[in-house]
PDB file of C-alpha atoms in Angstrom:
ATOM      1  CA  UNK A   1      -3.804  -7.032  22.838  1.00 49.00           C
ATOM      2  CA  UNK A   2      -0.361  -5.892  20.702  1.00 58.00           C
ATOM      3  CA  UNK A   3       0.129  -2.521  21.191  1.00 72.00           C
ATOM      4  CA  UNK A   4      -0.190   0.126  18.589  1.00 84.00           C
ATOM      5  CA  UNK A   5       3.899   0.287  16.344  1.00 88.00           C
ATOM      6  CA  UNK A   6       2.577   3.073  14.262  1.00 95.00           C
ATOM      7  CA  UNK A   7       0.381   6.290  14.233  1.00 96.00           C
ATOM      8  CA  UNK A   8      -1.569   7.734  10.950  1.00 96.00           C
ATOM      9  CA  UNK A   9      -2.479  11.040   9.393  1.00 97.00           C
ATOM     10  CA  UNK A  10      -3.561  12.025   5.693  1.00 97.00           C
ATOM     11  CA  UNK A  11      -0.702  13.214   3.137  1.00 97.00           C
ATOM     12  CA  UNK A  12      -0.525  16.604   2.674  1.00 97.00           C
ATOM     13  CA  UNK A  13       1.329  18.250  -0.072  1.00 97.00           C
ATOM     14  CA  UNK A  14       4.125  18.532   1.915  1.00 97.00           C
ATOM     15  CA  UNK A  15       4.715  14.749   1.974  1.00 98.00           C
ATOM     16  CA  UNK A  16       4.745  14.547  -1.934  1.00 97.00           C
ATOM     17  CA  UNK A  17       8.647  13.919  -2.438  1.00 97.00           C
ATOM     18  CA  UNK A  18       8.923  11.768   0.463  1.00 98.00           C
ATOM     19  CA  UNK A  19       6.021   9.570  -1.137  1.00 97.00           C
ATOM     20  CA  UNK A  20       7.934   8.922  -4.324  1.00 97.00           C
ATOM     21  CA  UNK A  21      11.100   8.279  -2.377  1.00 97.00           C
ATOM     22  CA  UNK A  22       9.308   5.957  -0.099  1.00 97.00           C
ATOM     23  CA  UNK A  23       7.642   4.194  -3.395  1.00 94.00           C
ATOM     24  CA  UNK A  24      10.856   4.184  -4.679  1.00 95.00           C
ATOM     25  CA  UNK A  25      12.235   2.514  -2.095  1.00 94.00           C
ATOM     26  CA  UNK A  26       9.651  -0.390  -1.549  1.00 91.00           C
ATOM     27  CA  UNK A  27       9.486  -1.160  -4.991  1.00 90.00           C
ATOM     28  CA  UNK A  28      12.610  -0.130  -6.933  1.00 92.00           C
ATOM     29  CA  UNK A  29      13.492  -4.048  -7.608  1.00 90.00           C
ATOM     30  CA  UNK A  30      10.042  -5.486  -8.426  1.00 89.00           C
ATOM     31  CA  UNK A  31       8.776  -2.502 -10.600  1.00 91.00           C
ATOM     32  CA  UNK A  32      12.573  -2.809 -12.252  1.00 91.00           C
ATOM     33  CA  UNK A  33      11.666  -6.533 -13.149  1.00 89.00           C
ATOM     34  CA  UNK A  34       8.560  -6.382 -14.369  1.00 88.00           C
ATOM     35  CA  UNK A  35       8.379  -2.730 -16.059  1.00 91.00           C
ATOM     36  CA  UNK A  36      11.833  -1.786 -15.595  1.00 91.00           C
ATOM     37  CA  UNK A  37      12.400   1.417 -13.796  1.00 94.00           C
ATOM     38  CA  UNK A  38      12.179   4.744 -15.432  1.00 95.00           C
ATOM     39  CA  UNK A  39      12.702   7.761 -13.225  1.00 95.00           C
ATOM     40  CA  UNK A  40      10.306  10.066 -15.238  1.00 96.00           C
ATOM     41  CA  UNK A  41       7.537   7.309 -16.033  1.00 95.00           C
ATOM     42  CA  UNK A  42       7.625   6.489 -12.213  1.00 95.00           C
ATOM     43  CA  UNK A  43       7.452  10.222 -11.473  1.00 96.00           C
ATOM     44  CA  UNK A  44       4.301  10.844 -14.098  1.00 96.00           C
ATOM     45  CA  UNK A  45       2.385   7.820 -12.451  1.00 95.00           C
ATOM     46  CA  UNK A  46       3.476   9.402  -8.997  1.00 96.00           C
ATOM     47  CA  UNK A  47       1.907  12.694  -9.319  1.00 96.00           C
ATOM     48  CA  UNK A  48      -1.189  11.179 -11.080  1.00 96.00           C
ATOM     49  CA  UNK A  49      -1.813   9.268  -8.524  1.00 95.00           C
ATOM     50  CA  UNK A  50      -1.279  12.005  -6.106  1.00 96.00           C
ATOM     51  CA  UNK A  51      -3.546  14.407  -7.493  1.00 95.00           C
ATOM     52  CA  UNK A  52      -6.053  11.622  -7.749  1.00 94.00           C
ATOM     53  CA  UNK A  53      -6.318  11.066  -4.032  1.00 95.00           C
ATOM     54  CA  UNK A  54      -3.947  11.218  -1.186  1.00 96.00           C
ATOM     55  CA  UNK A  55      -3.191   8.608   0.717  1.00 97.00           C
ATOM     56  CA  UNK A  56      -2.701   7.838   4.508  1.00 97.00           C
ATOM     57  CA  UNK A  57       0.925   8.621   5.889  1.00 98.00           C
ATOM     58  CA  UNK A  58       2.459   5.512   8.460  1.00 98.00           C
ATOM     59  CA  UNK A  59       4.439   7.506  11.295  1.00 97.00           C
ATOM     60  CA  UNK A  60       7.028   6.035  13.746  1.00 96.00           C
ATOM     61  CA  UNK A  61       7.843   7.934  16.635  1.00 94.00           C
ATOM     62  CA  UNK A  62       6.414  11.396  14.597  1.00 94.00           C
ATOM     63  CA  UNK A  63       8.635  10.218  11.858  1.00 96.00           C
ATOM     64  CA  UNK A  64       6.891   9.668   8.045  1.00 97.00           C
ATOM     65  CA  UNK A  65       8.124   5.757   7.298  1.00 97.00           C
ATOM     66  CA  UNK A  66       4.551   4.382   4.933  1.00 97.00           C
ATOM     67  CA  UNK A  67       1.708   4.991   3.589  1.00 98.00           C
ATOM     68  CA  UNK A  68      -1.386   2.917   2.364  1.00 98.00           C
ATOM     69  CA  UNK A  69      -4.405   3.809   0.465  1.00 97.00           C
ATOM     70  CA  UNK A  70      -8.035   2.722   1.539  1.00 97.00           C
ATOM     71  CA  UNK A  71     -10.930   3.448  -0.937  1.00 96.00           C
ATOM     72  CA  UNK A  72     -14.523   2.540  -0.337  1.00 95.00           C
ATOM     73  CA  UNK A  73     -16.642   1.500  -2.747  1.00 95.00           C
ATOM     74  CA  UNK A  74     -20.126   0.114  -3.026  1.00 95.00           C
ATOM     75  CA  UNK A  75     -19.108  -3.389  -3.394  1.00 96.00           C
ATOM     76  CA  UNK A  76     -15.693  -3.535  -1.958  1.00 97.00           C
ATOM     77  CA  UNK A  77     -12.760  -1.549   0.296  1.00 97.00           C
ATOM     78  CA  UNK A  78      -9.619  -1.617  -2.501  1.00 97.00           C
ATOM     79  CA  UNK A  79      -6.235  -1.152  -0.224  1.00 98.00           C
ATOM     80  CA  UNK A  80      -3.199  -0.410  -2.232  1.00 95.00           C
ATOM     81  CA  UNK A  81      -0.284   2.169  -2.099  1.00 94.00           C
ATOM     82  CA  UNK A  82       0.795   0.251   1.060  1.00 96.00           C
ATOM     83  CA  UNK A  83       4.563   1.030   1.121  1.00 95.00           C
ATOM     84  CA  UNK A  84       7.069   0.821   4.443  1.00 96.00           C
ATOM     85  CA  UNK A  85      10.279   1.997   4.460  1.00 95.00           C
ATOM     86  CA  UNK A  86      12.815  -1.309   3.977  1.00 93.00           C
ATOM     87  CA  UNK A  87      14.347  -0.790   7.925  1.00 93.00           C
ATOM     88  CA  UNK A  88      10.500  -0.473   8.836  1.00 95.00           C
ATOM     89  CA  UNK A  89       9.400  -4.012   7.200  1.00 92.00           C
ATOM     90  CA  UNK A  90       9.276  -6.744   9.101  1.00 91.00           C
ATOM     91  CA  UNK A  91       8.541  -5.412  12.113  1.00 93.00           C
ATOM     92  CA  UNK A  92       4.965  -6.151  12.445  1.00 94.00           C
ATOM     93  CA  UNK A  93       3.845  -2.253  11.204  1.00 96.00           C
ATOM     94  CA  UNK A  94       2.717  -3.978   8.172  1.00 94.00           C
ATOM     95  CA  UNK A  95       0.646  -6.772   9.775  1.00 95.00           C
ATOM     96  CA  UNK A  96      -1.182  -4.361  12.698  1.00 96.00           C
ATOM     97  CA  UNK A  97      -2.054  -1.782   9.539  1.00 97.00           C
ATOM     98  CA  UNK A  98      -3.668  -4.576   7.430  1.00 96.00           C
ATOM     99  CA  UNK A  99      -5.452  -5.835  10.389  1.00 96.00           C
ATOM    100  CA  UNK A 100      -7.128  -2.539  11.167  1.00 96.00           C
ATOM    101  CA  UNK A 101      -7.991  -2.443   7.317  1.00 96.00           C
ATOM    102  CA  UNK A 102      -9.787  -5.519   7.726  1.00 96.00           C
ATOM    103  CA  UNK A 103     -11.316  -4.594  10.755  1.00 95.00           C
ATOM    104  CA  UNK A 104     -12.564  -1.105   8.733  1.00 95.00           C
ATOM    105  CA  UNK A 105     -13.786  -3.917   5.746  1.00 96.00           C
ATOM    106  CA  UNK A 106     -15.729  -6.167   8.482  1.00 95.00           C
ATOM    107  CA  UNK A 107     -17.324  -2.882  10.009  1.00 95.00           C
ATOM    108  CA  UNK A 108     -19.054  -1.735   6.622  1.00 95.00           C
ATOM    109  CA  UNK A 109     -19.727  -5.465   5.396  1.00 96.00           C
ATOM    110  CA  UNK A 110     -17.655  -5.772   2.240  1.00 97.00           C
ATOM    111  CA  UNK A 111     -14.704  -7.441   0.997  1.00 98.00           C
ATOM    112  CA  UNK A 112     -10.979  -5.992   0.208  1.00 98.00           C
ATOM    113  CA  UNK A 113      -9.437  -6.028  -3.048  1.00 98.00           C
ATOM    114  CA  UNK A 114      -5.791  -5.406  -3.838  1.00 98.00           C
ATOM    115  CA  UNK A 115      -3.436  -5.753  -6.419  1.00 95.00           C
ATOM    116  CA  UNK A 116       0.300  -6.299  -6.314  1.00 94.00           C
ATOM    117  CA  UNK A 117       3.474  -6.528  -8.195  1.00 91.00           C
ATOM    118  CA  UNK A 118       4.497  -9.929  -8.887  1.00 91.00           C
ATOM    119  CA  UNK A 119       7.969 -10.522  -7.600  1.00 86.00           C
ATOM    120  CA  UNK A 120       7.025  -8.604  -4.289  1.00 88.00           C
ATOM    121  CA  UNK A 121       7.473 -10.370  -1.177  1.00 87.00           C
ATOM    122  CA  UNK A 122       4.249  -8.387   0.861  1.00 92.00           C
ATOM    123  CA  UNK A 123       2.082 -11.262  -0.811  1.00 92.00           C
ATOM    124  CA  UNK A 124       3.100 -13.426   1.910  1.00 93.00           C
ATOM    125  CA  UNK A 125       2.033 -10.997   4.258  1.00 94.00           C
ATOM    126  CA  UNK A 126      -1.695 -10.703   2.216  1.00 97.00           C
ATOM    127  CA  UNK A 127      -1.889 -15.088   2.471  1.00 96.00           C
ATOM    128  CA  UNK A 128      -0.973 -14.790   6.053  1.00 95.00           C
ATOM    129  CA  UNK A 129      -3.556 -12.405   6.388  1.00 96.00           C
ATOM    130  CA  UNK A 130      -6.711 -14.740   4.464  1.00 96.00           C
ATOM    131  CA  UNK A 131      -6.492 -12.837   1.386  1.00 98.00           C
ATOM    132  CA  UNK A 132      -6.497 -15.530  -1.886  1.00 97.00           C
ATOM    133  CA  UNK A 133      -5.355 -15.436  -5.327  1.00 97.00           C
ATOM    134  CA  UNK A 134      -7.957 -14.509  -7.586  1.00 97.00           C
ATOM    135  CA  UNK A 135      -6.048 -13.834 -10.602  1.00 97.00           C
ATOM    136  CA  UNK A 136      -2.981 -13.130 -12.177  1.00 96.00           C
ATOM    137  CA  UNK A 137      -1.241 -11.382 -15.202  1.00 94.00           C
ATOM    138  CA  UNK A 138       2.625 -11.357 -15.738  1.00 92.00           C
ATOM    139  CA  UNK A 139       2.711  -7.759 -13.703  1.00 93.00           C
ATOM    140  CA  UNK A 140       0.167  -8.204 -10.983  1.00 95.00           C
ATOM    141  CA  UNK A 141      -1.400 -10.276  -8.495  1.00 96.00           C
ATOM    142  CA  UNK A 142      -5.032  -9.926  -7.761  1.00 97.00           C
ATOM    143  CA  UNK A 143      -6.550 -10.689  -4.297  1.00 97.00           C
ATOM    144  CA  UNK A 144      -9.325 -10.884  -2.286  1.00 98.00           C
ATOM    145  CA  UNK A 145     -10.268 -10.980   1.058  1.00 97.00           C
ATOM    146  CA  UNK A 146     -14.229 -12.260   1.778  1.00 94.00           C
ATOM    147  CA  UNK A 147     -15.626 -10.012   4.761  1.00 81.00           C
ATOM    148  CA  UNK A 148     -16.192 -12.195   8.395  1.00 69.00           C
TER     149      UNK A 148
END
């Protein structure tokens, strides 16, 4: 068995700049393609977002370098807000948290849905994974992952 890369703990209010920053920079280019970037539009969506739940902070070492979102609902887990630092991608972090998110899917029966910008290259990482295409718009990528 791989050994843990990463450890986890909820957002508190504390983390709110370094959330945007981190958002920033995981998505700067494809949110510039497909929306183009505006500092105060991103900031507004931020801090709705925010207030509407917290998410789960990715830590390195003790050092804040992710975070993810996982919400349950009747019919499905959604995962989104999953962000890593650019030094921190590619490193396997990514792969071990989605796997524990399916595990958390399998455990309660239901399938995961997700959405992502098109243009960003994590959608290899959801194929790799057994998540599928279910639909498409010019901004986002739907997907789906069937419980096991």
């Amino acid at each position: 068995m791989e050994s843990k890369l990463y450890k986890t703990r909820k957002a508190e209010n504390s983390d709110y700049e370094f959330l945007f920053e981190l958002k920033k920079a995981a998505e700067y280019e494809p949110i510039k393609a497909v929306f183009g970037w505006d500092e105060t539009v991103q900031r507004e969506i931020h801090h709705k977002e925010f207030l509407e739940q917290k998410p789960t902070i990715i830590e390195v070492d003790g050092v804040a370098v992710g975070s993810y979102l996982v919400q349950l609902h009747p019919e499905h887990l959604y995962f989104g807000r999953f962000f890593l630092l650019p030094h921190y991608q590619g490193k396997g972090i990514g792969s071990q948290v989605l796997r524990a998110v399916i595990d958390l899917a399998s455990q309660h029966s239901l399938p995961i849905k997700l959405c992502y910008l098109q243009g960003n290259r994590v959608g290899q990482l959801y194929s790799r994974l057994g998540f599928e295409v279910i639909g498409e718009d010019p901004q986002f990528v739907h997907m789906l992952k069937q419980h096991s």
